[in-house]
Amino acid sequence: KEGRVVVPLRFVSETLESAVTYDGGYGGINITSVAYQNKIDSGAVTVDRWGRELRTKQTSKEWNLMSDTPDNVYGIKKYMITHMKGQIDAKNYINRFTKEELDRIAKNVKDYYKFALNVDYRTINATAYFSKSFDLMGHNGYMNPMPFDEFVSFMKKNKVIVEGYAFPDTSTIYSYHGTQFIRTKFKFRVLNAIDITQFNGDSYNPGGRSDKVTWVKKGKWYETYSDVSLFSNSQDIQGTLKIGSTGNMFTKGAYLYKELK
């Protein structure tokens, strides 16, 4: 596919004597070699509830540092939505959630961006787009359909075709001045657009809080990191949090991006 060879993951891994397990709650696949499992069993390596490796040196009071996460991701600026006092860092906040609750929150974020980062102007429909947004976002029971109608109209006019997905990092959920956030990695590419800087809800009509993404090039894959705001109308927020805003990916001064080769 697109110049790359795709192989059956389980067959190749198990042929190389690695164990393959599927985490249905989070939607992740863990591949563990015999040598790596021995390191876990001996305590030389520590993994979290999802099988991800924690760094040996935990030098941060704010984050649980993961071996597979670049240093600069932990330095992304936090942004404030409300003005309540107080914050709870990820290192402490994650302990309030069970794995099942965090799996549901991660799935909510994944499902939203599977929807919002896969737009095709030839098939998008305003009524269906609003209905799906209503289901996938956290709200108080009411959402104004007009901004969604205007967005869909623009996507059609701009001839947008984009594809992508999100990887919310369950180790990074935190509370900041009354709002919950989860640090998230995105991958996307814009296949078509007249104005290529506006290709989804997060990049649409920039200004105020969001940047105009002038660095995007047609057909190129990008990897970005930013905080996704979460919201729930329930007093019991554990596992009920959903996307709280349609603009998370390109908040001014609060995201990272790189073009993938």
Short mmCIF file of C-alpha atoms in Angstrom, two decimals:
data_model
loop_
_atom_site.label_atom_id
_atom_site.label_comp_id
_atom_site.label_asym_id
_atom_site.label_seq_id
_atom_site.Cartn_x
_atom_site.Cartn_y
_atom_site.Cartn_z
CA LYS A 1 0.00 0.00 0.00
CA GLU A 2 1.45 3.36 -1.11
CA GLY A 3 4.91 1.82 -1.56
CA ARG A 4 4.90 0.00 1.77
CA VAL A 5 4.69 -3.71 2.50
CA VAL A 6 1.90 -4.80 4.84
CA VAL A 7 2.30 -8.12 6.67
CA PRO A 8 0.00 -10.11 9.00
CA LEU A 9 1.00 -8.88 12.44
CA ARG A 10 0.13 -11.90 14.58
CA PHE A 11 1.64 -14.47 12.20
CA VAL A 12 4.98 -12.68 11.82
CA SER A 13 5.24 -11.83 15.54
CA GLU A 14 4.40 -15.32 16.77
CA THR A 15 6.76 -16.85 14.20
CA LEU A 16 9.47 -14.75 15.84
CA GLU A 17 8.36 -16.19 19.20
CA SER A 18 6.68 -13.04 20.46
CA ALA A 19 3.37 -13.08 22.32
CA VAL A 20 0.58 -11.03 20.73
CA THR A 21 -2.37 -9.82 22.79
CA TYR A 22 -5.23 -7.49 21.88
CA ASP A 23 -6.44 -5.00 24.48
CA GLY A 24 -10.07 -4.66 23.44
CA GLY A 25 -10.85 -1.94 25.99
CA TYR A 26 -8.24 0.47 24.71
CA GLY A 27 -8.08 -0.92 21.19
CA GLY A 28 -4.34 -1.60 21.31
CA ILE A 29 -2.07 -4.49 20.37
CA ASN A 30 0.81 -5.59 22.60
CA ILE A 31 3.71 -7.59 21.14
CA THR A 32 6.08 -9.01 23.75
CA SER A 33 9.21 -11.00 23.04
CA VAL A 34 10.44 -13.67 25.44
CA ALA A 35 13.49 -11.55 26.31
CA TYR A 36 11.33 -8.51 27.06
CA GLN A 37 8.91 -10.54 29.20
CA ASN A 38 11.90 -11.77 31.20
CA LYS A 39 12.86 -8.14 31.87
CA ILE A 40 9.35 -7.41 33.11
CA ASP A 41 9.31 -10.51 35.30
CA SER A 42 12.69 -9.64 36.82
CA GLY A 43 11.67 -6.04 37.53
CA ALA A 44 14.27 -4.59 35.14
CA VAL A 45 11.40 -3.03 33.17
CA THR A 46 8.16 -1.59 34.56
CA VAL A 47 5.02 -1.33 32.42
CA ASP A 48 1.74 0.44 33.08
CA ARG A 49 -1.81 -0.95 32.97
CA TRP A 50 -1.70 -0.90 29.17
CA GLY A 51 1.65 -2.67 28.83
CA ARG A 52 3.56 0.51 27.99
CA GLU A 53 7.04 0.89 29.38
CA LEU A 54 7.71 3.51 32.04
CA ARG A 55 11.08 5.24 31.99
CA THR A 56 13.54 3.98 34.59
CA LYS A 57 14.16 7.51 35.86
CA GLN A 58 10.90 9.22 36.81
CA THR A 59 12.24 12.76 37.10
CA SER A 60 8.92 14.60 36.74
CA LYS A 61 6.54 15.51 39.56
CA GLU A 62 3.86 16.25 36.97
CA TRP A 63 3.92 13.35 34.48
CA ASN A 64 4.36 9.59 34.45
CA LEU A 65 7.21 9.51 31.92
CA MET A 66 6.79 6.87 29.22
CA SER A 67 9.69 5.40 27.25
CA ASP A 68 7.86 5.77 23.93
CA THR A 69 7.06 9.49 24.36
CA PRO A 70 9.54 12.19 23.24
CA ASP A 71 10.73 14.65 25.90
CA ASN A 72 9.29 17.70 24.14
CA VAL A 73 5.74 16.27 24.38
CA TYR A 74 5.88 16.76 28.15
CA GLY A 75 6.82 20.39 27.61
CA ILE A 76 3.72 21.38 25.64
CA LYS A 77 2.09 24.42 27.19
CA LYS A 78 -1.22 23.92 28.98
CA TYR A 79 -4.07 26.20 28.00
CA MET A 80 -6.87 27.41 30.23
CA ILE A 81 -10.53 27.24 29.21
CA THR A 82 -12.14 28.39 32.46
CA HIS A 83 -10.74 30.46 35.31
CA MET A 84 -11.31 28.25 38.32
CA LYS A 85 -8.43 27.87 40.70
CA GLY A 86 -6.42 24.71 41.11
CA GLN A 87 -5.00 21.87 39.09
CA ILE A 88 -4.29 18.17 39.52
CA ASP A 89 -1.26 16.86 37.66
CA ALA A 90 -1.45 13.68 35.61
CA LYS A 91 0.81 11.78 37.99
CA ASN A 92 -1.83 12.08 40.72
CA TYR A 93 -5.01 12.42 38.66
CA ILE A 94 -4.66 9.10 36.82
CA ASN A 95 -4.97 7.23 40.12
CA ARG A 96 -8.59 8.35 40.41
CA PHE A 97 -9.54 6.26 37.36
CA THR A 98 -9.77 2.55 36.75
CA LYS A 99 -8.33 1.16 33.54
CA GLU A 100 -11.86 0.55 32.25
CA GLU A 101 -12.81 4.20 32.86
CA LEU A 102 -9.71 5.48 31.07
CA ASP A 103 -10.32 3.03 28.22
CA ARG A 104 -13.79 4.53 27.73
CA ILE A 105 -12.43 8.08 27.77
CA ALA A 106 -9.71 7.16 25.27
CA LYS A 107 -12.28 5.45 23.05
CA ASN A 108 -14.46 8.58 23.14
CA VAL A 109 -11.52 10.67 21.90
CA LYS A 110 -10.56 8.10 19.25
CA ASP A 111 -14.13 7.80 17.98
CA TYR A 112 -14.55 11.55 17.73
CA TYR A 113 -11.38 12.08 15.72
CA LYS A 114 -12.02 9.01 13.57
CA PHE A 115 -15.11 11.00 12.60
CA ALA A 116 -13.73 14.57 12.63
CA LEU A 117 -10.41 13.84 10.90
CA ASN A 118 -11.97 11.86 8.05
CA VAL A 119 -13.91 14.33 5.93
CA ASP A 120 -14.87 13.96 2.28
CA TYR A 121 -16.71 16.91 0.74
CA ARG A 122 -18.39 14.58 -1.78
CA THR A 123 -20.26 12.63 0.90
CA ILE A 124 -20.48 14.90 3.98
CA ASN A 125 -24.02 15.76 5.06
CA ALA A 126 -24.92 18.58 7.45
CA THR A 127 -27.72 16.76 9.29
CA ALA A 128 -25.69 13.57 9.72
CA TYR A 129 -22.58 15.51 10.75
CA PHE A 130 -24.43 17.38 13.47
CA SER A 131 -26.14 14.22 14.72
CA LYS A 132 -22.83 12.36 14.98
CA SER A 133 -21.15 15.33 16.68
CA PHE A 134 -24.01 15.46 19.19
CA ASP A 135 -23.42 11.80 20.04
CA LEU A 136 -19.62 12.04 20.33
CA MET A 137 -19.22 15.32 22.22
CA GLY A 138 -19.82 16.17 25.87
CA HIS A 139 -22.50 18.83 26.37
CA ASN A 140 -25.39 19.92 28.56
CA GLY A 141 -28.03 18.31 26.36
CA TYR A 142 -28.18 21.09 23.78
CA MET A 143 -25.91 22.08 20.88
CA ASN A 144 -26.61 24.80 18.34
CA PRO A 145 -26.68 23.14 14.90
CA MET A 146 -25.95 26.39 13.03
CA PRO A 147 -22.13 26.38 13.45
CA PHE A 148 -22.06 22.76 12.26
CA ASP A 149 -24.17 23.62 9.20
CA GLU A 150 -21.79 26.47 8.38
CA PHE A 151 -18.79 24.17 8.83
CA VAL A 152 -20.20 21.49 6.50
CA SER A 153 -21.05 24.13 3.91
CA PHE A 154 -17.46 25.37 4.02
CA MET A 155 -16.02 21.83 3.77
CA LYS A 156 -18.05 21.30 0.59
CA LYS A 157 -17.05 24.66 -0.86
CA ASN A 158 -13.41 24.07 0.07
CA LYS A 159 -13.51 20.56 -1.47
CA VAL A 160 -11.88 18.96 1.57
CA ILE A 161 -10.69 15.36 1.65
CA VAL A 162 -8.68 14.51 4.76
CA GLU A 163 -7.83 11.33 6.62
CA GLY A 164 -6.39 10.78 10.08
CA TYR A 165 -6.77 9.43 13.59
CA ALA A 166 -5.92 10.15 17.23
CA PHE A 167 -3.93 8.33 19.93
CA PRO A 168 -4.96 9.71 23.37
CA ASP A 169 -2.30 8.94 25.99
CA THR A 170 -4.08 7.58 29.05
CA SER A 171 -1.07 8.37 31.26
CA THR A 172 -1.49 12.12 30.64
CA ILE A 173 -5.04 12.87 31.80
CA TYR A 174 -5.06 15.88 34.13
CA SER A 175 -7.32 18.59 35.54
CA TYR A 176 -6.46 22.23 34.93
CA HIS A 177 -8.53 25.07 36.36
CA GLY A 178 -11.77 23.11 36.28
CA THR A 179 -11.31 21.37 32.91
CA GLN A 180 -10.04 17.87 32.20
CA PHE A 181 -7.51 17.31 29.41
CA ILE A 182 -5.73 14.37 27.84
CA ARG A 183 -2.52 14.79 25.85
CA THR A 184 -3.03 13.24 22.42
CA LYS A 185 -1.00 12.29 19.37
CA PHE A 186 -2.59 12.78 15.96
CA LYS A 187 -1.68 11.57 12.49
CA PHE A 188 -3.33 13.07 9.43
CA ARG A 189 -2.91 14.12 5.83
CA VAL A 190 -4.92 16.45 3.60
CA LEU A 191 -5.55 14.86 0.21
CA ASN A 192 -7.50 17.75 -1.27
CA ALA A 193 -8.58 21.31 -0.38
CA ILE A 194 -8.71 24.71 -2.05
CA ASP A 195 -7.59 26.37 1.19
CA ILE A 196 -5.42 23.60 2.62
CA THR A 197 -5.10 25.36 6.00
CA GLN A 198 -8.77 24.61 6.81
CA PHE A 199 -9.50 20.90 6.60
CA ASN A 200 -11.38 19.92 9.79
CA GLY A 201 -13.14 21.41 12.81
CA ASP A 202 -9.87 22.08 14.63
CA SER A 203 -8.38 24.09 11.74
CA TYR A 204 -11.61 25.70 10.51
CA ASN A 205 -11.97 29.48 10.86
CA PRO A 206 -8.76 30.03 12.87
CA GLY A 207 -8.26 33.03 15.10
CA GLY A 208 -8.47 33.80 18.76
CA ARG A 209 -7.29 30.55 20.30
CA SER A 210 -6.24 28.51 17.24
CA ASP A 211 -3.37 28.94 14.77
CA LYS A 212 -3.70 29.02 11.01
CA VAL A 213 -1.75 25.93 9.97
CA THR A 214 0.18 27.38 7.05
CA TRP A 215 2.76 24.57 7.24
CA VAL A 216 0.40 21.86 5.95
CA LYS A 217 1.18 20.49 2.47
CA LYS A 218 -1.18 18.43 0.33
CA GLY A 219 -0.64 14.67 0.53
CA LYS A 220 1.92 14.80 3.35
CA TRP A 221 1.43 12.86 6.58
CA TYR A 222 1.86 14.85 9.79
CA GLU A 223 2.24 13.86 13.42
CA THR A 224 1.04 16.39 15.97
CA TYR A 225 0.60 16.49 19.74
CA SER A 226 -1.76 18.66 21.76
CA ASP A 227 -4.15 18.54 24.70
CA VAL A 228 -7.74 17.54 24.04
CA SER A 229 -10.27 19.18 26.33
CA LEU A 230 -12.89 16.92 27.89
CA PHE A 231 -16.36 17.52 29.27
CA SER A 232 -19.12 15.62 31.04
CA ASN A 233 -22.50 16.74 32.31
CA SER A 234 -22.38 13.94 34.89
CA GLN A 235 -21.30 14.41 38.48
CA ASP A 236 -19.46 11.10 38.11
CA ILE A 237 -16.89 12.06 35.49
CA GLN A 238 -14.98 8.78 35.58
CA GLY A 239 -15.39 7.17 32.18
CA THR A 240 -18.08 9.63 31.05
CA LEU A 241 -15.78 12.34 29.71
CA LYS A 242 -16.10 13.15 26.02
CA ILE A 243 -14.65 15.77 23.67
CA GLY A 244 -15.32 19.21 25.11
CA SER A 245 -14.30 21.39 22.17
CA THR A 246 -14.04 21.16 18.38
CA GLY A 247 -10.72 23.02 18.48
CA ASN A 248 -7.92 21.15 20.21
CA MET A 249 -5.20 20.30 17.70
CA PHE A 250 -3.73 23.72 16.91
CA THR A 251 -4.11 25.86 20.02
CA LYS A 252 -1.65 28.76 19.83
CA GLY A 253 1.61 27.93 21.58
CA ALA A 254 0.22 24.61 22.85
CA TYR A 255 0.96 21.98 20.20
CA LEU A 256 3.82 20.27 18.38
CA TYR A 257 3.96 19.09 14.76
CA LYS A 258 6.32 17.40 12.36
CA GLU A 259 6.08 16.18 8.77
CA LEU A 260 6.53 12.42 8.44
CA LYS A 261 8.88 11.13 5.77
#
